[in-house]
XYZ file of C-alpha atoms in Angstrom:
768
model
C -8.622 0.808 11.051
C -10.462 2.016 7.662
C -13.514 3.702 9.917
C -10.925 5.374 12.369
C -8.984 6.917 9.903
C -11.749 7.977 7.318
C -15.171 8.376 9.350
C -14.007 9.433 13.043
C -13.001 12.836 12.047
C -16.472 13.251 10.552
C -18.174 12.828 13.746
C -18.915 9.013 13.747
C -18.633 7.593 17.067
C -16.514 4.218 16.930
C -17.508 1.101 19.320
C -16.477 -2.203 19.046
C -17.889 -5.426 20.017
C -14.260 -7.124 20.357
C -14.109 -5.583 23.688
C -15.245 -7.462 26.135
C -17.124 -4.921 28.448
C -18.984 -3.364 25.087
C -20.090 -6.920 24.131
C -21.154 -7.689 27.253
C -23.108 -4.565 28.155
C -24.538 -4.817 24.479
C -25.530 -8.597 24.780
C -26.818 -7.989 28.494
C -29.706 -5.581 27.076
C -28.940 -5.223 23.251
C -32.323 -2.602 22.533
C -31.123 -0.333 25.057
C -27.781 -0.541 24.254
C -28.290 0.200 20.413
C -31.161 3.039 21.825
C -28.621 5.030 23.870
C -25.635 5.163 21.274
C -24.881 8.709 19.917
C -25.366 9.018 16.210
C -23.769 8.203 13.596
C -22.142 5.663 15.052
C -20.016 2.848 13.984
C -19.918 -1.048 15.321
C -17.295 -2.839 14.456
C -17.073 -6.620 14.920
C -21.306 -6.397 14.278
C -21.383 -10.213 13.447
C -20.745 -10.778 17.250
C -24.281 -10.197 17.988
C -26.896 -11.832 15.575
C -29.698 -9.890 16.811
C -28.092 -6.760 16.267
C -29.473 -5.698 12.619
C -32.990 -6.169 14.255
C -32.170 -3.561 17.076
C -30.618 -1.302 14.850
C -33.770 -1.694 12.512
C -35.892 -0.540 15.626
C -33.508 2.269 16.276
C -33.362 3.821 12.525
C -37.146 3.459 11.796
C -38.824 6.441 11.384
C -35.713 8.428 11.177
C -35.174 10.566 7.986
C -31.963 10.851 6.929
C -29.944 11.046 3.720
C -26.533 9.922 5.401
C -25.634 6.614 7.405
C -26.970 6.503 10.961
C -24.817 3.172 11.532
C -22.128 1.703 9.861
C -21.825 -2.099 10.646
C -18.366 -3.853 9.916
C -17.130 -7.105 10.613
C -14.163 -9.420 9.788
C -16.763 -11.632 8.978
C -19.963 -11.204 6.734
C -22.835 -9.605 8.825
C -25.532 -12.210 7.749
C -29.532 -12.611 7.324
C -30.990 -12.757 10.980
C -34.177 -12.574 12.839
C -37.602 -12.092 10.910
C -37.878 -15.598 10.008
C -34.402 -15.357 8.116
C -34.908 -12.201 6.294
C -32.358 -9.101 6.998
C -34.357 -6.685 8.923
C -31.975 -3.840 7.329
C -33.604 -4.765 3.577
C -34.219 -1.588 1.767
C -32.723 0.019 4.873
C -29.306 -0.567 3.796
C -26.134 -1.221 1.746
C -23.732 -3.845 2.249
C -20.081 -3.376 0.902
C -17.224 -6.115 1.196
C -13.569 -4.984 1.332
C -11.563 -7.026 -1.239
C -8.051 -6.538 -1.793
C -6.589 -4.180 -3.973
C -6.856 -5.014 -8.010
C -3.819 -4.324 -10.198
C -6.007 -1.445 -11.268
C -6.641 0.146 -8.022
C -2.869 -0.173 -7.313
C -1.933 1.828 -10.488
C -4.258 4.400 -9.512
C -6.721 4.350 -12.003
C -10.289 5.371 -10.594
C -12.256 4.181 -13.391
C -13.932 0.598 -13.064
C -12.614 -2.188 -15.396
C -16.307 -3.045 -15.449
C -17.629 -0.010 -16.945
C -14.513 -0.193 -19.661
C -15.434 -3.693 -20.157
C -18.860 -2.961 -20.727
C -19.233 0.232 -22.678
C -15.663 1.199 -23.408
C -14.055 0.890 -26.911
C -10.971 -1.496 -27.441
C -8.145 0.623 -28.423
C -6.642 -1.877 -31.470
C -3.486 0.520 -31.285
C -3.119 -0.275 -27.604
C 0.389 -2.289 -27.115
C 0.655 -4.018 -23.509
C 3.163 -6.312 -23.041
C 3.988 -7.766 -19.710
C 6.785 -10.525 -19.405
C 6.405 -13.789 -18.115
C 8.112 -12.950 -14.535
C 6.108 -10.143 -14.064
C 2.888 -11.527 -14.513
C 3.809 -14.368 -11.959
C 5.207 -11.675 -9.527
C 1.983 -9.880 -9.737
C -0.096 -13.235 -9.330
C 2.224 -14.573 -6.060
C 1.735 -10.953 -4.439
C -2.150 -10.436 -5.223
C -3.650 -7.483 -3.565
C -3.733 -7.383 -0.100
C -2.130 -4.324 1.384
C 0.066 -5.930 3.605
C 1.866 -7.796 0.546
C 1.196 -5.705 -2.455
C 0.845 -2.260 -1.005
C 3.861 -1.815 1.574
C 7.053 -0.064 0.515
C 8.755 -2.386 2.616
C 9.948 -5.291 0.467
C 9.426 -8.665 0.917
C 11.339 -11.813 -0.036
C 9.141 -14.451 -1.530
C 10.007 -16.774 1.088
C 8.894 -13.910 3.704
C 5.710 -13.320 2.233
C 4.865 -17.014 2.029
C 5.550 -17.056 5.814
C 3.340 -14.195 6.518
C 0.295 -15.332 4.405
C 0.285 -18.570 6.118
C 0.788 -17.014 9.434
C -2.093 -14.522 8.230
C -4.415 -17.475 7.376
C -3.884 -19.494 10.920
C -4.580 -16.168 12.580
C -8.152 -15.874 10.433
C -8.657 -19.565 11.637
C -7.910 -19.071 15.049
C -9.914 -16.046 15.941
C -13.407 -16.906 16.739
C -15.389 -14.018 15.255
C -18.683 -15.543 14.498
C -21.355 -16.238 17.053
C -21.892 -19.833 18.498
C -19.363 -21.204 15.665
C -17.162 -24.548 16.353
C -13.979 -24.993 14.134
C -11.419 -27.437 13.898
C -8.290 -25.772 13.145
C -6.687 -28.787 11.580
C -9.901 -29.782 9.747
C -10.184 -26.245 8.505
C -6.569 -25.716 7.219
C -6.847 -28.888 5.086
C -9.902 -28.487 3.376
C -8.742 -24.708 2.775
C -5.516 -26.241 1.510
C -7.388 -28.189 -1.103
C -9.585 -25.198 -2.094
C -6.629 -22.998 -2.666
C -4.619 -25.570 -4.847
C -7.657 -26.103 -7.015
C -8.099 -22.283 -8.192
C -11.037 -21.896 -10.553
C -12.350 -25.269 -10.477
C -15.730 -26.362 -9.761
C -16.860 -27.705 -6.372
C -17.566 -31.310 -6.206
C -18.110 -32.183 -2.948
C -18.481 -35.745 -2.951
C -15.045 -36.286 -4.513
C -13.416 -33.784 -1.704
C -15.265 -35.782 1.069
C -14.110 -38.624 -0.362
C -9.983 -37.485 -1.034
C -10.041 -35.887 2.454
C -12.176 -38.621 4.499
C -14.669 -36.408 5.860
C -18.787 -36.700 5.000
C -20.041 -34.504 2.811
C -21.663 -31.908 5.577
C -18.694 -31.328 7.276
C -17.028 -30.120 3.741
C -19.994 -27.478 3.070
C -19.999 -26.126 6.697
C -16.509 -25.120 6.095
C -16.628 -23.677 2.675
C -19.363 -21.613 4.161
C -17.362 -20.552 7.424
C -14.509 -19.632 4.529
C -16.966 -18.005 2.533
C -18.119 -16.014 5.584
C -14.678 -14.889 6.565
C -13.708 -13.737 3.320
C -11.089 -16.195 2.196
C -12.786 -17.703 -0.771
C -15.598 -16.341 -3.201
C -18.450 -18.934 -4.522
C -19.365 -18.116 -7.847
C -22.924 -19.696 -8.757
C -23.903 -21.042 -12.114
C -25.913 -19.079 -14.333
C -27.205 -21.922 -16.452
C -29.199 -23.081 -13.383
C -32.067 -21.902 -11.797
C -31.885 -19.880 -8.897
C -33.585 -22.392 -6.408
C -31.036 -24.757 -7.640
C -28.078 -22.939 -6.881
C -26.151 -25.009 -4.084
C -22.656 -24.469 -2.889
C -21.755 -27.664 -4.666
C -21.759 -26.490 -7.765
C -20.078 -23.387 -7.321
C -16.787 -22.230 -9.361
C -14.267 -21.514 -6.328
C -11.558 -18.894 -5.891
C -9.647 -17.429 -3.455
C -10.407 -14.171 -2.692
C -6.708 -13.249 -3.308
C -4.252 -15.531 -5.707
C -1.482 -15.000 -3.374
C -3.537 -17.369 -1.392
C -3.392 -19.643 -4.530
C 0.406 -19.474 -5.111
C 1.111 -20.039 -1.372
C -0.883 -23.112 -1.196
C 0.813 -24.377 -3.849
C 4.358 -23.857 -2.659
C 3.676 -25.316 0.549
C 2.393 -28.660 -1.652
C 5.898 -28.724 -3.357
C 3.955 -27.591 -6.696
C 4.780 -24.802 -9.307
C 2.395 -23.558 -11.474
C 4.900 -21.653 -13.710
C 6.127 -25.166 -14.516
C 2.824 -26.877 -14.820
C 0.566 -25.069 -17.778
C -2.509 -26.601 -16.664
C -2.139 -25.615 -13.377
C -0.899 -22.201 -14.015
C -4.300 -21.613 -16.201
C -6.363 -21.951 -13.029
C -3.949 -19.243 -10.979
C -4.161 -17.352 -13.972
C -8.278 -17.528 -14.120
C -8.389 -16.715 -10.370
C -6.222 -13.507 -10.680
C -8.539 -12.070 -13.205
C -11.381 -12.513 -11.164
C -9.598 -11.077 -8.646
C -9.201 -7.786 -10.697
C -13.332 -8.077 -11.708
C -15.366 -9.246 -8.551
C -14.095 -6.387 -6.248
C -14.978 -3.571 -8.860
C -18.729 -4.654 -9.533
C -19.362 -2.894 -6.437
C -18.690 0.541 -7.322
C -18.916 0.532 -10.790
C -21.478 2.336 -12.801
C -22.456 -0.979 -13.934
C -23.403 -2.683 -10.827
C -23.022 -6.569 -11.708
C -23.805 -9.728 -10.278
C -20.854 -12.377 -11.026
C -21.519 -15.622 -12.179
C -19.854 -18.567 -14.244
C -21.729 -20.052 -16.963
C -21.705 -23.868 -17.626
C -24.146 -26.057 -20.265
C -24.862 -29.440 -19.007
C -24.019 -32.635 -21.199
C -20.845 -34.742 -22.125
C -18.747 -32.100 -23.840
C -20.153 -29.006 -22.205
C -19.251 -25.394 -23.565
C -18.301 -23.087 -20.277
C -17.698 -19.237 -20.166
C -15.017 -18.517 -16.757
C -16.852 -15.448 -15.553
C -20.318 -13.932 -16.733
C -21.383 -10.328 -15.513
C -25.205 -9.796 -15.351
C -26.849 -6.185 -15.157
C -30.396 -4.546 -16.177
C -30.810 -8.039 -17.590
C -27.659 -7.653 -20.141
C -24.606 -9.859 -19.880
C -21.033 -10.047 -20.902
C -18.829 -13.079 -20.842
C -15.248 -13.159 -20.154
C -13.013 -16.249 -21.115
C -9.512 -16.722 -19.697
C -6.400 -18.469 -21.495
C -3.170 -18.430 -20.021
C -1.555 -18.151 -23.507
C 0.073 -15.385 -25.368
C -1.291 -16.026 -28.823
C -5.079 -16.677 -29.327
C -7.156 -19.207 -31.559
C -10.597 -18.765 -33.282
C -12.045 -21.894 -30.958
C -10.947 -19.952 -28.058
C -13.887 -18.267 -28.150
C -16.343 -21.413 -28.429
C -17.844 -20.881 -25.182
C -18.222 -17.509 -25.768
C -20.169 -17.915 -29.144
C -22.339 -20.330 -27.193
C -23.596 -17.830 -24.656
C -24.138 -15.421 -27.453
C -27.234 -17.591 -28.345
C -28.831 -16.106 -25.070
C -30.720 -12.862 -25.993
C -28.978 -10.584 -23.062
C -25.404 -11.425 -24.374
C -23.709 -7.760 -25.567
C -20.014 -8.528 -26.025
C -17.458 -11.201 -24.725
C -14.062 -11.133 -23.955
C -11.169 -13.634 -23.792
C -8.071 -12.532 -21.579
C -5.063 -13.800 -22.847
C -1.297 -12.931 -22.045
C -0.267 -11.482 -25.420
C -0.099 -7.629 -25.848
C -2.791 -6.527 -28.085
C -6.476 -6.283 -28.670
C -7.645 -9.287 -31.480
C -11.096 -8.469 -33.136
C -12.831 -11.818 -33.384
C -16.128 -10.312 -34.658
C -17.961 -6.976 -33.579
C -18.901 -8.434 -30.130
C -16.105 -10.499 -29.767
C -12.287 -9.357 -28.836
C -9.347 -10.855 -27.240
C -8.025 -8.535 -24.575
C -4.117 -8.341 -23.007
C -4.060 -8.958 -19.298
C -1.856 -5.669 -19.353
C -4.956 -3.967 -20.502
C -6.529 -4.492 -16.936
C -4.123 -2.012 -15.005
C -2.325 0.091 -18.024
C -3.857 3.418 -19.516
C -5.472 3.534 -22.879
C -6.550 0.393 -23.328
C -9.925 1.599 -23.608
C -11.776 4.828 -25.025
C -15.311 5.905 -24.478
C -17.591 7.488 -26.774
C -19.051 9.357 -23.975
C -17.746 10.537 -20.691
C -18.394 8.241 -18.086
C -20.985 8.959 -15.397
C -19.593 10.502 -12.086
C -20.991 7.365 -10.019
C -23.207 9.178 -8.174
C -25.311 6.352 -7.539
C -22.475 4.681 -5.487
C -21.610 7.849 -3.468
C -22.246 8.123 0.182
C -22.829 11.402 1.812
C -21.670 10.693 5.079
C -22.786 13.960 6.923
C -24.531 16.948 5.238
C -22.259 20.083 5.701
C -20.682 22.409 4.184
C -17.405 21.844 2.526
C -14.691 22.440 5.070
C -11.709 24.890 4.432
C -8.696 23.232 4.208
C -5.897 25.372 5.389
C -3.077 22.877 4.734
C -2.353 19.107 4.587
C 0.374 17.118 6.802
C 2.324 14.202 5.318
C 2.525 11.547 8.399
C 6.011 9.751 7.725
C 6.486 7.274 10.076
C 7.563 3.529 11.000
C 4.714 1.539 11.559
C 6.407 -0.817 14.097
C 7.222 2.301 16.140
C 3.392 3.236 16.168
C 2.606 -0.205 17.254
C 5.313 -0.166 19.859
C 3.737 3.057 21.283
C 0.042 1.876 21.002
C -0.885 4.191 18.112
C 0.987 7.190 19.831
C 2.300 8.617 16.589
C -0.966 8.351 14.646
C -2.845 9.498 17.781
C -0.867 12.855 18.317
C -1.153 13.815 14.709
C -4.666 13.507 14.796
C -4.824 15.304 18.144
C -3.020 18.135 16.344
C -5.790 18.446 13.496
C -8.501 18.305 16.073
C -7.009 21.213 18.517
C -6.196 23.012 14.951
C -10.018 23.031 13.757
C -10.811 23.707 17.405
C -8.638 26.849 17.362
C -9.140 28.635 14.112
C -12.619 26.939 12.500
C -11.243 25.579 9.724
C -9.095 22.063 8.731
C -5.863 20.288 8.195
C -5.831 17.271 5.920
C -4.161 14.677 7.194
C -2.550 11.862 5.097
C -1.027 8.700 7.320
C -1.214 6.075 5.061
C 2.559 6.224 4.243
C 3.650 2.733 4.279
C 0.743 1.555 1.427
C 2.332 2.394 -1.776
C 4.309 -0.090 -3.682
C 5.195 -1.192 -7.402
C 1.724 -2.190 -8.462
C 0.475 0.986 -7.790
C 3.471 2.419 -9.046
C 4.492 3.584 -5.818
C 6.857 6.320 -7.363
C 4.331 8.406 -9.106
C 1.868 8.086 -6.492
C 3.904 9.215 -3.304
C 5.357 11.778 -5.382
C 1.764 13.388 -6.222
C 0.616 12.798 -2.734
C 4.098 14.928 -1.479
C 3.261 17.485 -3.944
C 0.019 17.997 -2.630
C 1.130 18.418 0.850
C 2.354 21.683 2.678
C 4.125 20.118 5.583
C 5.924 16.327 6.322
C 5.795 15.868 9.836
C 8.216 12.393 10.019
C 8.184 10.708 13.418
C 11.917 10.524 14.129
C 13.232 7.243 16.098
C 16.342 4.965 15.205
C 13.875 2.576 13.670
C 12.922 5.405 11.103
C 16.099 6.627 10.369
C 16.993 2.925 9.625
C 14.497 2.601 7.105
C 15.330 3.085 3.575
C 11.359 3.803 2.578
C 11.084 6.234 5.622
C 14.613 8.043 4.456
C 13.302 8.078 0.567
C 10.059 9.726 1.844
C 11.856 12.370 4.074
C 14.642 13.393 1.169
C 12.193 13.200 -1.731
C 10.118 15.949 0.325
C 13.286 17.479 1.337
C 13.998 18.457 -2.644
C 10.326 20.046 -2.500
C 10.679 21.924 0.554
C 14.214 23.339 -0.902
C 12.128 24.845 -3.826
C 9.147 25.721 -2.189
C 8.045 28.584 0.113
C 4.738 26.599 0.790
C 6.212 23.454 1.882
C 7.826 22.562 5.313
C 9.533 19.856 7.375
C 8.566 19.867 11.108
C 10.210 16.490 12.810
C 8.461 15.314 15.749
C 11.467 13.609 17.516
C 10.344 10.486 19.799
C 13.459 8.772 20.661
C 16.783 10.255 21.360
C 18.577 9.104 18.098
C 22.231 10.120 19.009
C 22.642 7.013 21.305
C 21.876 4.882 18.746
C 24.728 5.963 16.655
C 23.351 8.616 14.296
C 24.810 11.884 14.210
C 24.117 14.767 12.327
C 27.300 14.663 10.611
C 27.476 11.345 9.382
C 23.730 10.777 8.466
C 22.008 12.598 5.852
C 18.627 12.294 6.923
C 19.299 13.263 10.346
C 21.129 16.405 8.803
C 18.071 17.397 6.984
C 15.741 17.017 10.204
C 18.340 19.335 11.807
C 18.167 21.709 9.429
C 14.659 22.555 9.296
C 12.299 22.779 12.560
C 12.178 19.970 14.843
C 10.194 19.186 17.999
C 11.515 16.471 20.831
C 7.918 14.670 21.798
C 9.783 12.110 23.815
C 7.994 12.646 27.069
C 4.209 12.236 24.966
C 5.405 8.369 25.145
C 4.005 8.059 28.773
C 1.254 10.837 28.510
C -2.427 10.333 27.441
C -4.344 12.440 25.817
C -6.371 13.758 28.196
C -3.491 14.853 30.288
C -2.947 18.410 30.763
C 0.852 18.248 29.775
C -0.333 16.250 26.170
C -2.758 19.169 25.633
C -0.339 22.096 26.372
C 2.271 20.074 23.868
C -0.557 19.860 21.231
C -1.594 23.697 21.529
C 2.225 24.476 21.057
C 2.885 22.432 18.083
C -0.484 23.799 16.416
C 0.742 27.398 17.048
C 3.899 26.559 15.234
C 1.934 25.118 11.968
C -0.350 28.160 12.166
C 2.625 30.601 12.007
C 3.848 29.126 8.889
C 0.372 28.884 7.055
C -0.194 32.623 8.105
C 3.467 33.384 6.759
C 2.761 31.240 3.214
C -0.677 33.182 3.459
C 0.741 36.592 3.115
C 3.648 35.263 0.929
C 0.982 34.328 -1.806
C -1.017 37.629 -1.456
C 1.957 40.075 -1.331
C 0.174 42.107 1.066
C 1.209 41.393 4.402
C 4.662 41.417 6.013
C 5.961 38.111 7.444
C 5.791 37.775 11.025
C 8.975 38.541 12.696
C 9.531 35.300 14.198
C 9.962 33.458 10.586
C 13.027 34.370 8.712
C 12.155 35.157 5.131
C 13.608 33.069 2.481
C 16.522 35.125 0.795
C 16.341 35.664 -3.195
C 18.594 33.886 -5.222
C 19.463 36.134 -8.210
C 22.095 33.766 -9.917
C 21.623 32.628 -13.400
C 22.430 29.509 -14.865
C 26.429 29.898 -15.484
C 26.571 30.785 -12.066
C 24.777 27.792 -10.685
C 26.854 25.652 -13.347
C 30.070 27.048 -11.796
C 29.016 26.449 -8.471
C 28.707 22.914 -9.554
C 31.886 22.503 -11.120
C 33.560 24.010 -7.601
C 31.795 21.213 -5.464
C 32.340 17.855 -7.477
C 35.846 17.271 -6.892
C 35.630 17.382 -3.328
C 32.664 15.360 -3.541
C 34.572 12.920 -5.552
C 37.389 12.978 -3.949
C 35.727 12.471 -0.264
C 33.441 9.516 -1.886
C 37.051 7.756 -3.060
C 38.804 8.100 0.126
C 35.457 6.936 1.984
C 35.534 3.796 -0.343
C 39.001 3.188 0.278
C 38.675 3.136 3.737
C 35.713 0.588 3.561
C 37.810 -1.578 1.520
C 40.599 -1.397 3.625
C 38.095 -2.828 6.800
C 36.883 -5.633 3.867
C 40.527 -6.567 3.392
C 41.558 -6.565 7.089
C 38.524 -8.598 7.584
C 39.168 -11.230 4.853
C 42.462 -11.517 5.834
C 41.681 -12.591 9.478
C 38.695 -14.401 9.465
C 36.778 -15.043 12.746
C 37.296 -18.302 14.943
C 34.429 -20.879 15.304
C 32.106 -19.721 17.736
C 32.680 -22.940 19.749
C 35.874 -20.727 20.845
C 34.098 -17.749 22.872
C 37.523 -16.364 23.981
C 39.232 -16.732 20.813
C 36.255 -15.029 19.402
C 36.309 -12.176 21.747
C 39.947 -11.563 21.599
C 39.742 -11.711 17.552
C 36.584 -8.600 17.584
C 39.048 -6.891 19.920
C 42.037 -7.142 17.433
C 40.144 -5.996 14.670
C 38.356 -3.176 15.928
C 42.156 -1.740 16.987
C 43.202 -2.852 13.430
C 40.382 -0.947 11.765
C 40.064 2.231 14.283
C 42.016 4.550 11.932
C 40.175 3.398 8.777
C 36.927 3.956 10.771
C 37.529 7.493 11.415
C 38.586 8.330 8.307
C 35.373 6.861 7.274
C 33.319 9.323 9.500
C 35.704 12.025 8.129
C 34.725 11.358 4.639
C 31.338 11.018 5.304
C 30.615 14.031 6.621
C 32.591 15.783 3.887
C 29.918 13.836 1.478
C 26.899 14.907 3.560
C 27.886 18.683 3.351
C 29.052 18.627 -0.167
C 25.920 16.614 -1.374
C 23.464 19.002 0.128
C 25.197 22.045 -1.484
C 25.283 19.929 -4.609
C 21.574 19.018 -4.927
C 20.346 22.411 -4.155
C 22.759 23.606 -6.883
C 21.641 20.777 -9.501
C 18.272 21.444 -8.907
C 18.092 25.065 -9.180
C 20.153 24.661 -12.507
C 17.756 22.258 -13.894
C 14.970 24.766 -12.993
C 16.821 27.587 -14.762
C 17.614 25.655 -17.817
C 14.151 24.450 -18.227
C 12.970 28.291 -18.620
C 15.020 28.289 -21.773
C 13.629 28.306 -25.059
C 14.452 24.787 -27.005
C 17.071 24.745 -28.816
C 20.657 23.486 -29.059
C 21.841 25.405 -26.243
C 19.329 24.238 -23.764
C 20.145 20.356 -24.833
C 23.865 21.149 -24.146
C 23.144 22.526 -20.891
C 20.740 19.687 -19.791
C 23.246 16.983 -21.040
C 25.960 18.642 -19.111
C 23.411 18.048 -16.187
C 22.636 14.754 -16.764
C 26.273 13.723 -17.243
C 27.338 15.341 -13.977
C 24.409 13.290 -12.234
C 25.770 10.065 -13.404
C 29.107 10.881 -12.388
C 27.586 11.470 -9.020
C 25.857 7.993 -9.207
C 28.919 6.310 -9.994
C 31.135 8.386 -7.229
C 28.949 7.273 -4.790
C 27.815 3.651 -5.990
C 29.197 0.685 -3.424
C 31.192 -2.164 -4.658
C 29.491 -5.326 -4.511
C 31.698 -7.001 -2.346
C 31.529 -4.290 0.269
C 27.651 -4.665 -0.184
C 27.981 -8.416 0.773
C 30.172 -7.586 3.721
C 27.528 -5.214 5.602
C 25.378 -7.932 6.395
C 27.936 -10.042 7.742
C 28.971 -7.326 10.043
C 25.869 -6.314 11.034
C 25.512 -10.138 12.337
C 28.937 -10.334 13.753
C 28.139 -7.273 16.062
C 25.494 -8.947 17.914
C 27.796 -11.375 19.253
C 29.677 -9.189 20.356
C 29.618 -4.957 21.128
C 33.506 -4.584 20.304
C 32.638 -4.214 16.537
C 29.069 -2.330 17.218
C 30.710 1.457 16.160
C 32.402 -0.250 12.915
C 28.845 -1.918 12.039
C 27.142 1.432 12.847
C 29.722 3.384 10.620
C 29.344 0.932 7.547
C 25.395 1.315 8.098
C 25.552 4.936 8.073
C 27.607 4.909 4.635
C 24.926 2.617 2.989
C 22.065 4.770 4.145
C 23.801 8.130 2.696
C 24.619 6.461 -0.427
C 21.315 5.041 -0.595
C 19.869 8.690 0.215
C 22.252 10.381 -2.621
C 21.032 7.583 -5.359
C 17.526 8.163 -4.657
C 17.747 11.584 -5.165
C 19.894 11.831 -8.128
C 17.385 9.456 -9.776
C 14.947 12.165 -9.141
C 17.210 15.120 -10.181
C 17.780 12.747 -13.677
C 14.329 12.634 -13.931
C 13.510 16.550 -13.779
C 16.305 17.227 -16.255
C 14.453 14.667 -18.602
C 11.404 16.580 -18.144
C 12.737 20.225 -18.481
C 13.848 19.202 -22.193
């Protein structure tokens, strides 16, 4: 996925050995297949043919290039084959592992934690408290995009089921050549490893407990390592020739794996301090190991343990350029002097530079010039470290993919879509957006920047801020409209957030692609605020593209039409920015609003009563429905005839209230869109006033108005609980489907209003 999204547009050809035909062709005559490949090329699942690295070597020998000629990727590590066990691509290649996100990466900090630990100056005034609940939540969710970086909120139970399913799928795939794997044995051993995070592996003990021989345990651990399920840290204390996996310290590649394994074993780390200490240690390791690949200090990672009856130990040691730093982990909120004992012993090594004890407190504590206690929150919060000099620009870690002149970017497109829709359409939504970008470049010689990863931001990344930044940098949002899109809270939020900026900026546009007739699903422009926004702006029906291939003439024609629409708007924006060209006659100019703040405040005051009245009437109708159904409970499902008669009676008794709900929702949508525009413009005007009592009073008035809107559009708890029941009942009988749809539309609208109101409040506070 990463290769297709980031590299194919740069000219790389993509091939995957997961495809049966490709695999058979490559296996039959590997040298000829490799020599005939167009370069630069990506070969996915490269581990399936062990001799591939040698064939690649033969192809690249003699080719001088500063850019990668081949990119080999795989869902298992691509190991050393041929040439007597040596890697034939030594000095010709660089290996990278795609780890789960660290908390720092999720927070959008692009400076490596390792560089901060190595050469940063701890900020003793830094305060970074993190509650036990928040820390446990971060540990439980971990860093995999599917769990940590999705705006689709998962319950803990849903996440546990998903993790178990994902691990089961990984163990069930035949992704390594000539590999035999018994799934039952694999799951048993893996469960034990996950349940002992941060422990030093004792193969003999594990074999005895599980009743397998040592060689079986070691073979499966090797498989888990190659499949990126666990990380095995060697002991720095041992000589290189004595390193074996039997003496390694084992960490899951992500803390979510361990908490899931403990959950399935009926263990609760929160209730067991010793167990939580191991989980916390693995969580810390998961924050450091991934960043070792791209930091200025390209460190190797070890643990350190001396021999003897009462040995000293350091949980994690980073070694680079014959220098090292040690990291000890303590799952406590206070630090004692003896917590530094392992680091003190390690400091006797001439290579020692500094050491840290990571703990759950809120501040740095200086033990000595080279020993510090560091709060865990410093890993993902800005301001924890200061730098004496500007960090290097990571020139040594960058990869120049294709030497070329920097492309001219005319505009950016933010593709807003539901991943389930894209999967159902076999990737058609993303494929259409990519086709538009390619056609635009072909026609005009310049580029469009496409942002498609819209479902990959959540709590750990301060997703609200990150999403806002992406939207601010985007000229177009291209929502892919389907019934599922309009029912998705995150998708609706993206659209309404962009809408706010669209109304405020001449160079932001909404161009909706309608992939399915949403009117049949109960959405109407009058009763759904998100759909109303779609209809208010440009939109194109592309439902017919579902059954077309990109090479079809009709498909290409539609792409050219969409590119033409985009080009018109881009040219209009460019002419407005320069001010020397008239607007195209096909694109109407945006009228100039010369109203001042007082006029805006007056318009707000005029709209508020009708909005509040519609909200009150709507909630009254909904409460009537709730009362009707509460007073007439449904019969048991064992009596289908009685249930059908009951649903018909309920539909009849609530028909008047349902019609009132529809009418009031239309009024709320109309009033809110007007109110939103008035309030946004009032905030902008007020922000330009000089600071003083008058400005503060006006902004306070606006904030009070917004708080009143939030109260008016808040849903009573009993109505919220009722909505889920109604959705379940409508699956049993279609008679109540209109009622369920009406409630769903109300919830969606009120959710959008709440989100947009929250954003306006934030803008008002910034204007002070």
